[in-house]
XYZ file of N, CA and C in Angstrom:
477
model
N 3.258 113.748 96.598
C 3.402 115.162 96.916
C 4.227 115.297 98.192
N 5.094 116.257 98.228
C 5.931 116.532 99.382
C 5.303 117.639 100.213
N 5.841 117.825 101.423
C 5.335 118.879 102.298
C 5.348 120.240 101.623
N 6.419 120.529 100.891
C 6.539 121.842 100.280
C 5.501 122.077 99.191
N 4.845 121.024 98.732
C 3.834 121.173 97.695
C 2.450 121.476 98.281
N 2.309 121.386 99.587
C 1.043 121.742 100.208
C 0.951 123.261 100.314
N -0.249 123.789 100.167
C -0.428 125.237 100.281
C -0.258 125.664 101.731
N -0.122 126.960 101.945
C 0.109 127.502 103.281
C -0.943 127.050 104.280
N -2.219 127.062 103.867
C -3.292 126.674 104.789
C -3.097 125.242 105.293
N -2.745 124.355 104.395
C -2.576 122.958 104.771
C -1.285 122.760 105.568
N -0.244 123.546 105.241
C 0.997 123.462 106.015
C 0.767 123.896 107.456
N 0.000 124.970 107.638
C -0.317 125.443 108.987
C -1.132 124.385 109.735
N -2.068 123.784 109.027
C -2.894 122.748 109.638
C -2.022 121.552 110.047
N -1.052 121.203 109.211
C -0.150 120.096 109.511
C 0.662 120.408 110.769
N 1.145 121.623 110.879
C 1.934 122.013 112.047
C 1.106 121.945 113.328
N -0.177 122.268 113.224
C -1.045 122.313 114.396
C -1.746 120.983 114.669
N -1.569 119.999 113.794
C -2.325 118.748 113.884
C -2.232 118.074 115.253
N -1.061 118.058 115.855
C -0.898 117.386 117.147
C -1.466 118.207 118.295
N -1.474 119.530 118.150
C -1.889 120.402 119.239
C -3.404 120.578 119.313
N -4.071 120.524 118.171
C -5.509 120.802 118.121
C -6.328 119.593 118.554
N -7.436 119.864 119.246
C -8.356 118.773 119.546
C -9.086 118.412 118.249
N -9.740 117.286 118.249
C -10.355 116.745 117.021
C -11.370 117.705 116.412
N -12.208 118.301 117.221
C -13.256 119.184 116.704
C -12.660 120.440 116.071
N -11.678 121.043 116.721
C -11.031 122.242 116.178
C -10.308 121.908 114.884
N -9.654 120.737 114.846
C -8.965 120.308 113.625
C -9.959 120.187 112.473
N -11.103 119.530 112.736
C -12.125 119.360 111.699
C -12.668 120.711 111.245
N -12.937 121.606 112.192
C -13.456 122.938 111.851
C -12.464 123.703 110.991
N -11.189 123.625 111.342
C -10.156 124.322 110.571
C -10.068 123.749 109.165
N -10.128 122.450 109.065
C -10.081 121.799 107.749
C -11.278 122.214 106.903
N -12.446 122.265 107.509
C -13.649 122.659 106.774
C -13.618 124.132 106.358
N -12.885 124.957 107.113
C -12.852 126.388 106.798
C -11.980 126.710 105.588
N -11.133 125.778 105.192
C -10.291 126.010 104.012
C -11.184 125.929 102.778
N -11.204 127.018 102.037
C -12.116 127.096 100.897
C -11.394 126.682 99.616
N -11.539 125.435 99.275
C -11.006 124.882 98.028
C -12.126 124.094 97.374
N -11.967 123.833 96.082
C -12.911 122.949 95.391
C -12.814 121.573 96.057
N -13.911 120.828 96.070
C -13.951 119.543 96.783
C -12.840 118.600 96.324
N -12.568 118.545 95.014
C -11.524 117.651 94.514
C -10.148 118.066 95.026
N -9.905 119.378 95.027
C -8.617 119.875 95.510
C -8.493 119.658 97.020
N -9.577 119.864 97.728
C -9.581 119.667 99.173
C -9.324 118.198 99.504
N -9.956 117.301 98.769
C -9.744 115.866 98.974
C -8.282 115.522 98.715
N -7.740 116.030 97.618
C -6.353 115.746 97.258
C -5.392 116.263 98.337
N -5.561 117.503 98.732
C -4.641 118.094 99.713
C -4.795 117.419 101.078
N -6.018 117.067 101.454
C -6.233 116.376 102.726
C -5.584 114.994 102.678
N -5.693 114.314 101.546
C -5.058 113.001 101.392
C -3.539 113.126 101.516
N -2.963 114.190 100.936
C -1.530 114.412 101.063
C -1.155 114.719 102.511
N -2.012 115.440 103.188
C -1.798 115.729 104.606
C -1.784 114.422 105.402
N -2.702 113.531 105.081
C -2.761 112.214 105.726
C -1.467 111.453 105.458
N -1.002 111.466 104.215
C 0.243 110.765 103.858
C 1.422 111.290 104.672
N 1.504 112.604 104.820
C 2.601 113.186 105.588
C 2.518 112.791 107.055
N 1.310 112.784 107.610
C 1.144 112.366 109.002
C 1.467 110.881 109.169
N 1.101 110.070 108.170
C 1.440 108.646 108.215
C 2.956 108.453 108.202
N 3.659 109.275 107.426
C 5.126 109.196 107.398
C 5.696 109.534 108.776
N 5.102 110.529 109.445
C 5.536 110.872 110.799
C 5.316 109.699 111.746
N 4.172 109.041 111.621
C 3.855 107.890 112.477
C 4.886 106.783 112.271
N 5.246 106.516 111.020
C 6.247 105.478 110.722
C 7.586 105.833 111.363
N 7.991 107.091 111.230
C 9.262 107.525 111.817
C 9.232 107.391 113.338
N 8.116 107.742 113.946
C 7.990 107.636 115.404
C 8.037 106.172 115.836
N 7.350 105.291 115.110
C 7.366 103.861 115.444
C 8.781 103.298 115.348
N 9.532 103.709 114.312
C 10.907 103.232 114.166
C 11.768 103.707 115.332
N 11.557 104.948 115.749
C 12.312 105.474 116.890
C 11.916 104.755 118.175
N 10.619 104.466 118.338
C 10.167 103.706 119.508
C 10.843 102.346 119.554
N 10.930 101.676 118.391
C 11.547 100.357 118.326
C 13.031 100.456 118.671
N 13.698 101.480 118.130
C 15.115 101.667 118.418
C 15.330 101.879 119.924
N 14.489 102.724 120.520
C 14.617 102.996 121.956
C 14.279 101.755 122.789
N 13.258 101.001 122.358
C 12.890 99.774 123.064
C 14.045 98.779 123.028
N 14.654 98.614 121.844
C 15.782 97.694 121.710
C 16.949 98.137 122.593
N 17.187 99.437 122.642
C 18.274 99.967 123.471
C 17.962 99.727 124.956
N 16.707 99.996 125.355
C 16.302 99.764 126.746
C 16.486 98.303 127.118
N 16.044 97.389 126.230
C 16.160 95.965 126.526
C 17.623 95.539 126.633
N 18.488 96.093 125.787
C 19.913 95.765 125.855
C 20.495 96.219 127.195
N 20.113 97.411 127.636
C 20.593 97.907 128.929
C 20.053 97.066 130.081
N 18.768 96.692 130.012
C 18.179 95.852 131.058
C 18.890 94.506 131.125
N 19.212 93.935 129.957
C 19.927 92.653 129.927
C 21.324 92.796 130.526
N 21.988 93.894 130.211
C 23.325 94.137 130.760
C 23.247 94.274 132.283
N 22.249 95.001 132.765
C 22.065 95.163 134.209
C 21.863 93.799 134.865
N 21.015 92.954 134.275
C 20.746 91.633 134.862
C 22.005 90.772 134.873
N 22.781 90.817 133.787
C 24.030 90.034 133.753
C 24.995 90.513 134.836
N 25.070 91.834 135.048
C 25.957 92.376 136.072
C 25.478 91.981 137.470
N 24.157 92.003 137.697
C 23.610 91.571 138.990
C 23.900 90.095 139.224
N 23.705 89.276 138.178
C 23.986 87.844 138.286
C 25.460 87.616 138.627
N 26.336 88.375 137.995
C 27.771 88.266 138.258
C 28.071 88.596 139.721
N 27.536 89.733 140.202
C 27.763 90.120 141.603
C 27.249 89.043 142.559
N 26.039 88.547 142.275
C 25.437 87.518 143.126
C 26.352 86.293 143.192
N 26.804 85.812 142.019
C 27.659 84.627 141.969
C 28.964 84.848 142.736
N 29.553 86.020 142.560
C 30.828 86.300 143.226
C 30.664 86.359 144.743
N 29.592 87.000 145.203
C 29.348 87.074 146.639
C 29.041 85.690 147.201
N 28.251 84.883 146.475
C 27.935 83.509 146.908
C 29.217 82.684 147.011
N 30.082 82.768 145.992
C 31.344 82.010 146.000
C 32.209 82.398 147.196
N 32.213 83.690 147.510
C 33.048 84.178 148.611
C 32.394 83.970 149.970
N 31.111 83.571 149.967
C 30.407 83.363 151.230
C 30.091 84.678 151.939
N 29.961 85.738 151.184
C 29.682 87.063 151.745
C 28.227 87.423 151.450
N 27.490 87.840 152.506
C 26.099 88.234 152.316
C 25.914 89.747 152.238
N 26.940 90.488 152.671
C 26.763 91.944 152.713
C 28.108 92.645 152.537
N 28.103 93.659 151.669
C 29.266 94.523 151.500
C 28.772 95.942 151.714
N 29.306 96.586 152.756
C 28.879 97.945 153.079
C 30.048 98.874 152.826
N 29.819 99.852 151.980
C 30.819 100.866 151.643
C 30.235 102.232 151.985
N 31.049 103.284 151.978
C 30.527 104.604 152.338
C 29.378 105.094 151.450
N 29.401 104.747 150.160
C 28.378 105.263 149.247
C 27.316 104.249 148.836
N 27.558 102.961 149.092
C 26.597 101.947 148.625
C 26.719 100.682 149.467
N 25.610 99.976 149.589
C 25.598 98.692 150.280
C 25.002 97.658 149.335
N 25.671 96.528 149.210
C 25.181 95.426 148.377
C 25.016 94.226 149.292
N 23.821 93.615 149.233
C 23.596 92.464 150.108
C 22.775 91.403 149.401
N 22.939 90.190 149.880
C 22.130 89.061 149.408
C 21.111 88.792 150.499
N 19.862 88.702 150.118
C 18.806 88.459 151.099
C 17.866 87.388 150.573
N 17.099 86.812 151.479
C 16.105 85.814 151.095
C 14.882 86.517 150.510
N 14.381 85.991 149.414
C 13.151 86.507 148.813
C 11.944 85.947 149.558
N 10.771 86.577 149.406
C 9.562 86.000 150.015
C 9.272 84.630 149.392
N 8.616 83.745 150.147
C 8.299 82.420 149.596
C 7.421 82.536 148.343
N 7.640 81.642 147.396
C 6.822 81.605 146.188
C 6.501 80.154 145.853
N 5.511 79.965 145.016
C 5.081 78.625 144.631
C 5.758 78.237 143.325
N 6.358 77.057 143.313
C 6.948 76.516 142.095
C 6.131 75.282 141.721
N 5.494 75.307 140.555
C 4.642 74.197 140.119
C 5.535 73.101 139.544
N 5.384 71.902 140.096
C 6.177 70.762 139.652
C 5.386 69.919 138.658
N 4.107 69.634 138.995
C 3.255 68.853 138.095
C 1.849 69.441 138.136
N 1.499 70.166 137.114
C 0.219 70.870 137.045
C -0.969 69.913 137.050
N -0.778 68.708 136.558
C -1.875 67.746 136.410
C -2.425 67.245 137.744
N -1.619 67.236 138.776
C -2.077 66.672 140.047
C -2.503 67.729 141.067
N -2.504 68.996 140.661
C -2.960 70.063 141.558
C -4.484 69.992 141.647
N -5.059 70.049 142.854
C -6.522 69.976 143.015
C -7.230 71.102 142.240
N -8.424 70.780 141.760
C -9.177 71.739 140.932
C -9.571 72.996 141.704
N -9.545 72.947 143.035
C -9.863 74.131 143.848
C -8.931 75.299 143.523
N -7.744 74.973 143.030
C -6.752 76.001 142.769
C -6.697 76.421 141.301
N -7.631 75.963 140.503
C -7.677 76.329 139.085
C -8.585 77.535 138.884
N -8.163 78.445 138.048
C -8.955 79.628 137.723
C -9.678 79.354 136.408
N -11.021 79.413 136.424
C -11.748 79.144 135.179
C -11.504 80.267 134.154
N -11.420 79.866 132.896
C -11.199 80.809 131.805
C -12.499 80.949 131.024
N -12.903 82.192 130.788
C -14.140 82.438 130.044
C -13.954 82.036 128.582
N -15.013 81.464 127.966
C -14.893 81.105 126.548
C -14.746 82.357 125.679
N -14.034 82.204 124.577
C -13.789 83.319 123.666
C -14.346 82.947 122.297
N -14.984 83.903 121.648
C -15.592 83.660 120.334
C -14.512 83.622 119.263
N -14.548 82.595 118.417
C -13.610 82.459 117.304
C -14.229 83.113 116.076
N -14.014 84.411 115.915
C -14.630 85.162 114.828
C -14.116 84.727 113.462
N -12.879 84.275 113.385
C -12.329 83.814 112.103
C -13.083 82.579 111.606
N -13.343 81.651 112.509
C -14.064 80.432 112.140
C -15.495 80.770 111.724
N -16.119 81.692 112.446
C -17.488 82.110 112.104
C -17.502 82.759 110.723
N -16.522 83.640 110.453
C -16.444 84.320 109.159
C -16.307 83.309 108.023
N -15.465 82.308 108.220
C -15.291 81.283 107.184
C -16.604 80.555 106.899
N -17.334 80.209 107.946
C -18.625 79.522 107.763
C -19.620 80.411 107.037
N -19.682 81.688 107.438
C -20.620 82.618 106.801
C -20.270 82.828 105.325
N -18.978 82.887 105.021
C -18.556 83.049 103.622
C -18.955 81.834 102.780
N -19.018 80.663 103.403
C -19.416 79.449 102.693
C -20.930 79.361 102.532
N -21.645 80.331 103.103
C -23.101 80.337 102.987
C -23.814 79.651 104.140
N -23.088 79.168 105.100
C -23.701 78.518 106.250
C -24.260 79.574 107.198
N -25.267 79.190 107.963
C -25.840 80.095 108.958
C -25.254 79.785 110.323
N -24.966 80.851 111.062
C -24.476 80.719 112.433
C -25.396 81.567 113.305
N -26.107 80.940 114.237
C -27.044 81.695 115.087
C -26.321 82.791 115.886
N -26.970 83.957 115.959
C -26.449 85.048 116.780
C -25.470 85.977 116.100
N -25.194 85.738 114.816
C -24.261 86.617 114.100
C -24.787 86.896 112.699
N -24.228 87.913 112.085
C -24.525 88.204 110.689
C -23.249 88.680 110.026
N -23.182 88.518 108.728
C -22.029 88.980 107.965
C -22.205 90.463 107.696
N -21.212 91.266 108.072
C -21.292 92.714 107.888
C -20.245 93.156 106.884
N -20.609 94.092 106.035
C -19.686 94.632 105.037
C -19.580 96.129 105.262
N -18.443 96.589 105.778
C -18.246 98.013 106.031
C -17.569 98.688 104.849
N -17.383 99.986 104.991
C -16.692 100.763 103.963
C -15.592 101.564 104.652
N -14.508 101.780 103.930
C -13.411 102.549 104.499
C -12.724 103.363 103.410
N -11.941 104.310 103.841
C -11.214 105.195 102.934
C -9.885 104.553 102.566
N -9.537 104.598 101.284
C -8.265 104.089 100.820
C -7.565 105.185 100.035
N -6.323 105.442 100.350
C -5.543 106.445 99.629
C -4.423 105.723 98.902
N -4.378 105.896 97.571
C -3.329 105.245 96.778
C -2.499 106.279 96.080
């Protein structure tokens, strides 16, 4: 079903979907007086249309992210070029009426050469993490794992 196939009530609800808080959206949806089957169908179509919007937004986000990263890479290459040229020329500072470019020393930082010989005083302990996939596999095989149980939830599927 396309947007134009939704009735006026559902079209208005679709237009307001982003603006309404969750409770108002639910109340508005409940106020539409249709048979339960028709309401389910139209609500499912509304969900499909919103999902299409989400896909379009994600694609645009990816396009913008890729563009941002390309610009950031170009900026870094240009900075690297300027740095190399100034280093070759032995110049630490160029002052012009509108801009100043200079090479300066960064604050000291630690460069790890061999991690194995660093004293344990400088190691940060990592908390253990539960491997839920491994537990699920054991439970599916019928094995018992203390402290957990196999849960079976239910969810909505629109086809």
